[in-house]
């Protein structure tokens, strides 16, 4: 048997289709009828549907009211755990970067400065959020592979021999290997592994060139060299900012991506005025603001 509800001009009808069987229980024919529902039945049907809908709605609201405290508590707990995990990862990041800086007979202010330079330059270049997150992690860990370089080479006061420099160049490969098994830290790979590549292909470890070098590595190479030029070391004095920018311009197309250099030059004076001569406390506070913004 088949029933079907029909509607026409505000009235309800029911269609009935009934098979008629012969003596062998085989379908001989069908009986079909279409009937108009009387006013009372139509009212009862609509009233029943409305009541069922209203009951379902009220039930859903009541369930939500009862579950809201539980869901809110679970959400807050999840957010707290996520924030705790993020804080732990960021602390690990800073600890690793600082440990490498100490081993390299340097302070970790270089890591803070280049990370802030890189993040601000990335903003000026309109990089997306995910790219800036990876860049921040990579900037702080860019020299993590120096853990694998022997002290007699890493701490040598004079110029390295050709063989010693070949060993020193391996620090980028060591760095890639150190972070590759960490789901959170491996986002730093592009900067760690490729920040010594050069735009003309004369860099290391792979000798790739141009746009084949990841953008984050091309960007970081500029700020890393800029900070080195503007920093006073036992074996050299810091440069004037105009002289440092001239070196970057001269290296555009060779060492550096010309587009990145061009954008950096427009913001370099402002960034150096804010970051270049600031103490560790200010750098840490500023980096926390950047981290809170992107993480």
Short mmCIF file of C-alpha atoms in Angstrom, two decimals:
data_model
loop_
_atom_site.label_atom_id
_atom_site.label_comp_id
_atom_site.label_asym_id
_atom_site.label_seq_id
_atom_site.Cartn_x
_atom_site.Cartn_y
_atom_site.Cartn_z
CA UNK A 1 0.00 0.00 0.00
CA UNK A 2 1.14 3.54 -0.68
CA UNK A 3 0.13 6.78 0.98
CA UNK A 4 1.12 10.25 -0.11
CA UNK A 5 0.26 13.63 1.37
CA UNK A 6 -0.68 16.33 -1.14
CA UNK A 7 -1.41 20.03 -0.76
CA UNK A 8 -3.36 22.27 -3.08
CA UNK A 9 -4.43 25.87 -2.49
CA UNK A 10 -4.12 25.56 1.28
CA UNK A 11 -6.00 22.29 1.57
CA UNK A 12 -4.56 18.87 2.45
CA UNK A 13 -5.28 15.68 0.54
CA UNK A 14 -4.21 12.08 0.99
CA UNK A 15 -3.54 9.82 -1.95
CA UNK A 16 -4.07 6.09 -1.38
CA UNK A 17 -2.89 3.34 -3.72
CA UNK A 18 -3.91 -0.25 -2.80
CA UNK A 19 -3.02 -3.34 -4.84
CA UNK A 20 -5.95 -5.71 -5.53
CA UNK A 21 -4.97 -9.38 -5.58
CA UNK A 22 -6.49 -12.30 -7.46
CA UNK A 23 -7.03 -15.82 -6.09
CA UNK A 24 -3.36 -16.65 -6.67
CA UNK A 25 -2.30 -13.65 -4.56
CA UNK A 26 -0.97 -11.90 -7.63
CA UNK A 27 -1.63 -8.22 -8.22
CA UNK A 28 -4.54 -7.94 -10.61
CA UNK A 29 -5.02 -4.17 -10.50
CA UNK A 30 -4.69 -1.14 -8.20
CA UNK A 31 -7.28 0.87 -6.40
CA UNK A 32 -6.40 4.57 -6.20
CA UNK A 33 -8.24 7.29 -4.35
CA UNK A 34 -7.50 10.92 -3.54
CA UNK A 35 -9.38 12.27 -0.52
CA UNK A 36 -9.79 15.77 0.84
CA UNK A 37 -9.22 15.94 4.61
CA UNK A 38 -12.00 17.54 6.57
CA UNK A 39 -11.30 20.79 8.42
CA UNK A 40 -11.02 19.13 11.83
CA UNK A 41 -8.47 16.57 10.62
CA UNK A 42 -6.41 19.24 8.84
CA UNK A 43 -6.31 21.38 11.98
CA UNK A 44 -5.31 18.43 14.16
CA UNK A 45 -2.54 17.42 11.74
CA UNK A 46 -1.05 20.91 11.57
CA UNK A 47 -1.39 21.37 15.33
CA UNK A 48 0.38 18.06 15.91
CA UNK A 49 3.24 19.03 13.57
CA UNK A 50 3.62 22.40 15.27
CA UNK A 51 3.66 20.81 18.71
CA UNK A 52 6.27 18.26 17.60
CA UNK A 53 8.49 21.04 16.22
CA UNK A 54 8.09 23.16 19.33
CA UNK A 55 8.82 20.18 21.59
CA UNK A 56 11.99 19.37 19.64
CA UNK A 57 13.13 23.00 19.81
CA UNK A 58 12.55 23.23 23.55
CA UNK A 59 14.34 19.91 24.08
CA UNK A 60 17.38 21.13 22.14
CA UNK A 61 17.49 24.38 24.13
CA UNK A 62 17.24 22.52 27.43
CA UNK A 63 20.02 20.13 26.42
CA UNK A 64 22.24 23.04 25.41
CA UNK A 65 21.58 24.80 28.71
CA UNK A 66 22.47 21.65 30.63
CA UNK A 67 25.58 20.93 28.56
CA UNK A 68 26.84 24.53 28.32
CA UNK A 69 28.83 24.48 31.60
CA UNK A 70 30.39 21.15 30.63
CA UNK A 71 31.27 22.33 27.10
CA UNK A 72 32.60 25.63 28.45
CA UNK A 73 34.77 23.83 30.97
CA UNK A 74 36.13 21.44 28.34
CA UNK A 75 36.83 24.32 25.96
CA UNK A 76 38.69 26.30 28.62
CA UNK A 77 40.63 23.20 29.61
CA UNK A 78 41.57 22.58 25.98
CA UNK A 79 42.64 26.20 25.52
CA UNK A 80 44.71 26.05 28.70
CA UNK A 81 46.48 22.86 27.58
CA UNK A 82 47.11 24.29 24.10
CA UNK A 83 48.54 27.49 25.56
CA UNK A 84 50.71 25.51 27.97
CA UNK A 85 52.06 23.40 25.12
CA UNK A 86 52.74 26.50 23.01
CA UNK A 87 54.53 28.20 25.92
CA UNK A 88 56.67 25.09 26.42
CA UNK A 89 57.60 24.98 22.74
CA UNK A 90 58.50 28.68 22.73
CA UNK A 91 60.61 28.27 25.87
CA UNK A 92 62.41 25.34 24.21
CA UNK A 93 62.97 27.49 21.14
CA UNK A 94 64.54 30.31 23.13
CA UNK A 95 66.60 27.94 25.26
CA UNK A 96 68.08 26.20 22.22
CA UNK A 97 68.88 29.51 20.55
CA UNK A 98 70.49 30.89 23.69
CA UNK A 99 72.53 27.72 24.24
CA UNK A 100 73.99 27.96 20.74
CA UNK A 101 74.78 31.66 21.18
CA UNK A 102 76.63 30.94 24.41
CA UNK A 103 78.64 28.14 22.80
CA UNK A 104 79.54 30.44 19.93
CA UNK A 105 81.06 32.95 22.38
CA UNK A 106 78.23 35.35 21.64
CA UNK A 107 75.23 36.70 23.48
CA UNK A 108 71.73 35.66 22.54
CA UNK A 109 70.79 39.26 21.74
CA UNK A 110 71.82 38.50 18.14
CA UNK A 111 69.07 35.88 17.99
CA UNK A 112 66.50 38.31 19.37
CA UNK A 113 67.54 41.07 16.98
CA UNK A 114 67.54 38.98 13.80
CA UNK A 115 64.22 37.40 14.77
CA UNK A 116 62.62 40.81 15.26
CA UNK A 117 64.22 42.19 12.08
CA UNK A 118 62.95 39.17 10.13
CA UNK A 119 59.39 39.41 11.50
CA UNK A 120 59.13 43.14 10.77
CA UNK A 121 60.57 42.73 7.28
CA UNK A 122 58.13 39.89 6.61
CA UNK A 123 55.27 42.20 7.62
CA UNK A 124 56.58 44.86 5.26
CA UNK A 125 56.58 42.23 2.50
CA UNK A 126 53.00 41.17 3.38
CA UNK A 127 53.87 37.54 4.09
CA UNK A 128 51.02 35.44 5.45
CA UNK A 129 50.65 34.40 9.08
CA UNK A 130 51.93 30.83 8.63
CA UNK A 131 55.05 32.05 6.83
CA UNK A 132 55.83 34.55 9.58
CA UNK A 133 55.35 31.89 12.28
CA UNK A 134 57.84 29.59 10.52
CA UNK A 135 60.23 32.49 9.96
CA UNK A 136 60.24 33.40 13.66
CA UNK A 137 61.05 29.82 14.67
CA UNK A 138 63.70 29.54 11.96
CA UNK A 139 65.34 32.86 12.84
CA UNK A 140 65.82 31.89 16.47
CA UNK A 141 67.20 28.47 15.53
CA UNK A 142 69.18 29.46 12.44
CA UNK A 143 72.54 28.37 13.87
CA UNK A 144 71.35 25.40 15.93
CA UNK A 145 73.57 23.11 13.85
CA UNK A 146 76.69 24.68 15.35
CA UNK A 147 76.18 22.17 18.16
CA UNK A 148 77.81 19.66 15.80
CA UNK A 149 80.89 21.79 14.96
CA UNK A 150 84.08 20.99 16.93
CA UNK A 151 85.20 23.67 19.41
CA UNK A 152 88.62 24.09 17.80
CA UNK A 153 86.86 25.26 14.64
CA UNK A 154 83.82 27.03 16.07
CA UNK A 155 85.88 29.01 18.61
CA UNK A 156 89.00 29.56 16.52
CA UNK A 157 89.97 33.25 16.84
CA UNK A 158 91.66 33.53 13.47
CA UNK A 159 90.66 32.83 9.88
CA UNK A 160 89.60 29.25 9.13
CA UNK A 161 91.54 27.11 6.70
CA UNK A 162 89.76 25.78 3.61
CA UNK A 163 89.29 22.39 5.26
CA UNK A 164 88.05 23.95 8.49
CA UNK A 165 85.58 26.10 6.58
CA UNK A 166 84.21 23.01 4.84
CA UNK A 167 83.49 21.54 8.26
CA UNK A 168 81.97 24.81 9.45
CA UNK A 169 79.64 24.84 6.45
CA UNK A 170 78.21 21.53 7.64
CA UNK A 171 76.44 23.33 10.50
CA UNK A 172 73.40 24.02 8.30
CA UNK A 173 73.06 20.31 7.51
CA UNK A 174 73.51 19.43 11.19
CA UNK A 175 70.79 21.95 12.01
CA UNK A 176 68.36 20.37 9.57
CA UNK A 177 69.02 16.96 11.07
CA UNK A 178 68.52 18.24 14.65
CA UNK A 179 65.06 19.68 14.02
CA UNK A 180 63.72 17.17 11.47
CA UNK A 181 62.13 14.84 14.04
CA UNK A 182 60.30 17.60 15.92
CA UNK A 183 56.82 18.30 14.56
CA UNK A 184 56.89 21.82 15.98
CA UNK A 185 60.52 22.78 15.29
CA UNK A 186 60.80 21.39 11.75
CA UNK A 187 58.93 24.43 10.45
CA UNK A 188 62.28 26.19 10.90
CA UNK A 189 63.86 23.97 8.21
CA UNK A 190 63.87 26.49 5.35
CA UNK A 191 65.77 29.10 7.33
CA UNK A 192 68.09 26.67 9.14
CA UNK A 193 69.09 24.74 6.02
CA UNK A 194 69.13 27.46 3.35
CA UNK A 195 70.10 30.79 5.00
CA UNK A 196 73.66 30.53 3.62
CA UNK A 197 72.53 29.98 0.04
CA UNK A 198 73.19 32.93 -2.27
CA UNK A 199 70.97 34.38 -4.95
CA UNK A 200 73.58 33.73 -7.66
CA UNK A 201 74.04 30.08 -6.64
CA UNK A 202 77.44 30.46 -4.99
CA UNK A 203 76.24 29.66 -1.48
CA UNK A 204 76.02 26.43 0.47
CA UNK A 205 75.10 23.65 1.22
CA UNK A 206 73.32 22.94 -2.10
CA UNK A 207 74.32 25.82 -4.34
CA UNK A 208 70.73 26.57 -5.35
CA UNK A 209 69.95 30.03 -6.69
CA UNK A 210 67.27 32.64 -7.32
CA UNK A 211 63.70 31.86 -6.41
CA UNK A 212 64.63 28.19 -5.83
CA UNK A 213 65.87 29.38 -2.43
CA UNK A 214 62.87 29.52 -0.03
CA UNK A 215 61.67 33.09 0.48
CA UNK A 216 62.10 32.89 4.26
CA UNK A 217 65.79 31.99 3.78
CA UNK A 218 66.31 34.80 1.26
CA UNK A 219 64.71 37.23 3.68
CA UNK A 220 66.66 36.00 6.68
CA UNK A 221 69.99 36.16 4.83
CA UNK A 222 69.55 39.93 4.48
CA UNK A 223 68.76 40.65 8.14
CA UNK A 224 71.41 38.22 9.39
CA UNK A 225 74.19 39.94 7.44
CA UNK A 226 72.82 43.38 8.36
CA UNK A 227 72.97 42.59 12.07
CA UNK A 228 76.46 41.17 11.72
CA UNK A 229 77.62 44.35 9.95
CA UNK A 230 76.03 46.59 12.58
CA UNK A 231 77.37 44.61 15.57
CA UNK A 232 80.64 45.24 17.34
CA UNK A 233 82.74 42.12 17.77
CA UNK A 234 86.19 41.51 19.30
CA UNK A 235 87.69 41.37 15.82
CA UNK A 236 85.80 44.31 14.26
CA UNK A 237 83.93 47.54 14.90
CA UNK A 238 80.32 48.08 13.92
CA UNK A 239 79.60 49.93 10.67
CA UNK A 240 77.56 53.03 10.11
CA UNK A 241 74.09 52.16 8.85
CA UNK A 242 74.69 53.82 5.46
CA UNK A 243 77.82 51.72 4.95
CA UNK A 244 75.99 48.53 5.93
CA UNK A 245 73.13 49.27 3.54
CA UNK A 246 75.64 50.00 0.78
CA UNK A 247 77.11 46.51 1.27
CA UNK A 248 73.63 45.00 1.04
CA UNK A 249 72.89 46.97 -2.14
CA UNK A 250 76.18 45.90 -3.68
CA UNK A 251 75.32 42.28 -2.85
CA UNK A 252 71.84 42.46 -4.41
CA UNK A 253 71.62 39.94 -7.24
CA UNK A 254 74.75 38.18 -6.02
CA UNK A 255 74.46 37.28 -2.38
CA UNK A 256 70.96 38.63 -1.84
CA UNK A 257 67.55 38.70 -3.48
CA UNK A 258 67.31 42.23 -4.98
CA UNK A 259 63.60 42.51 -4.17
CA UNK A 260 64.15 41.68 -0.50
CA UNK A 261 67.07 44.13 -0.25
CA UNK A 262 64.98 46.87 -1.86
CA UNK A 263 62.17 46.48 0.69
CA UNK A 264 64.57 46.14 3.62
CA UNK A 265 66.35 49.38 2.77
CA UNK A 266 63.07 51.27 3.08
CA UNK A 267 62.56 50.09 6.68
CA UNK A 268 66.14 49.50 7.86
CA UNK A 269 66.71 52.84 9.59
CA UNK A 270 63.46 52.59 11.54
CA UNK A 271 64.13 48.97 12.54
CA UNK A 272 67.70 49.69 13.61
CA UNK A 273 66.57 52.67 15.66
CA UNK A 274 64.09 50.50 17.53
CA UNK A 275 65.93 47.17 17.71
CA UNK A 276 69.60 47.55 16.83
CA UNK A 277 70.80 49.21 20.02
CA UNK A 278 68.21 47.92 22.49
CA UNK A 279 69.10 45.88 25.56
CA UNK A 280 68.13 42.25 26.11
CA UNK A 281 65.14 43.09 28.29
CA UNK A 282 63.52 45.31 25.65
CA UNK A 283 64.23 42.75 22.92
CA UNK A 284 62.63 39.96 24.97
CA UNK A 285 59.54 42.06 25.68
CA UNK A 286 59.16 43.06 22.04
CA UNK A 287 59.58 39.48 20.87
CA UNK A 288 56.85 38.36 23.31
CA UNK A 289 54.50 40.87 21.69
CA UNK A 290 55.32 39.51 18.22
CA UNK A 291 54.90 35.91 19.42
CA UNK A 292 51.54 36.68 21.02
CA UNK A 293 50.39 38.28 17.77
CA UNK A 294 51.27 35.32 15.55
CA UNK A 295 51.07 32.27 17.83
#
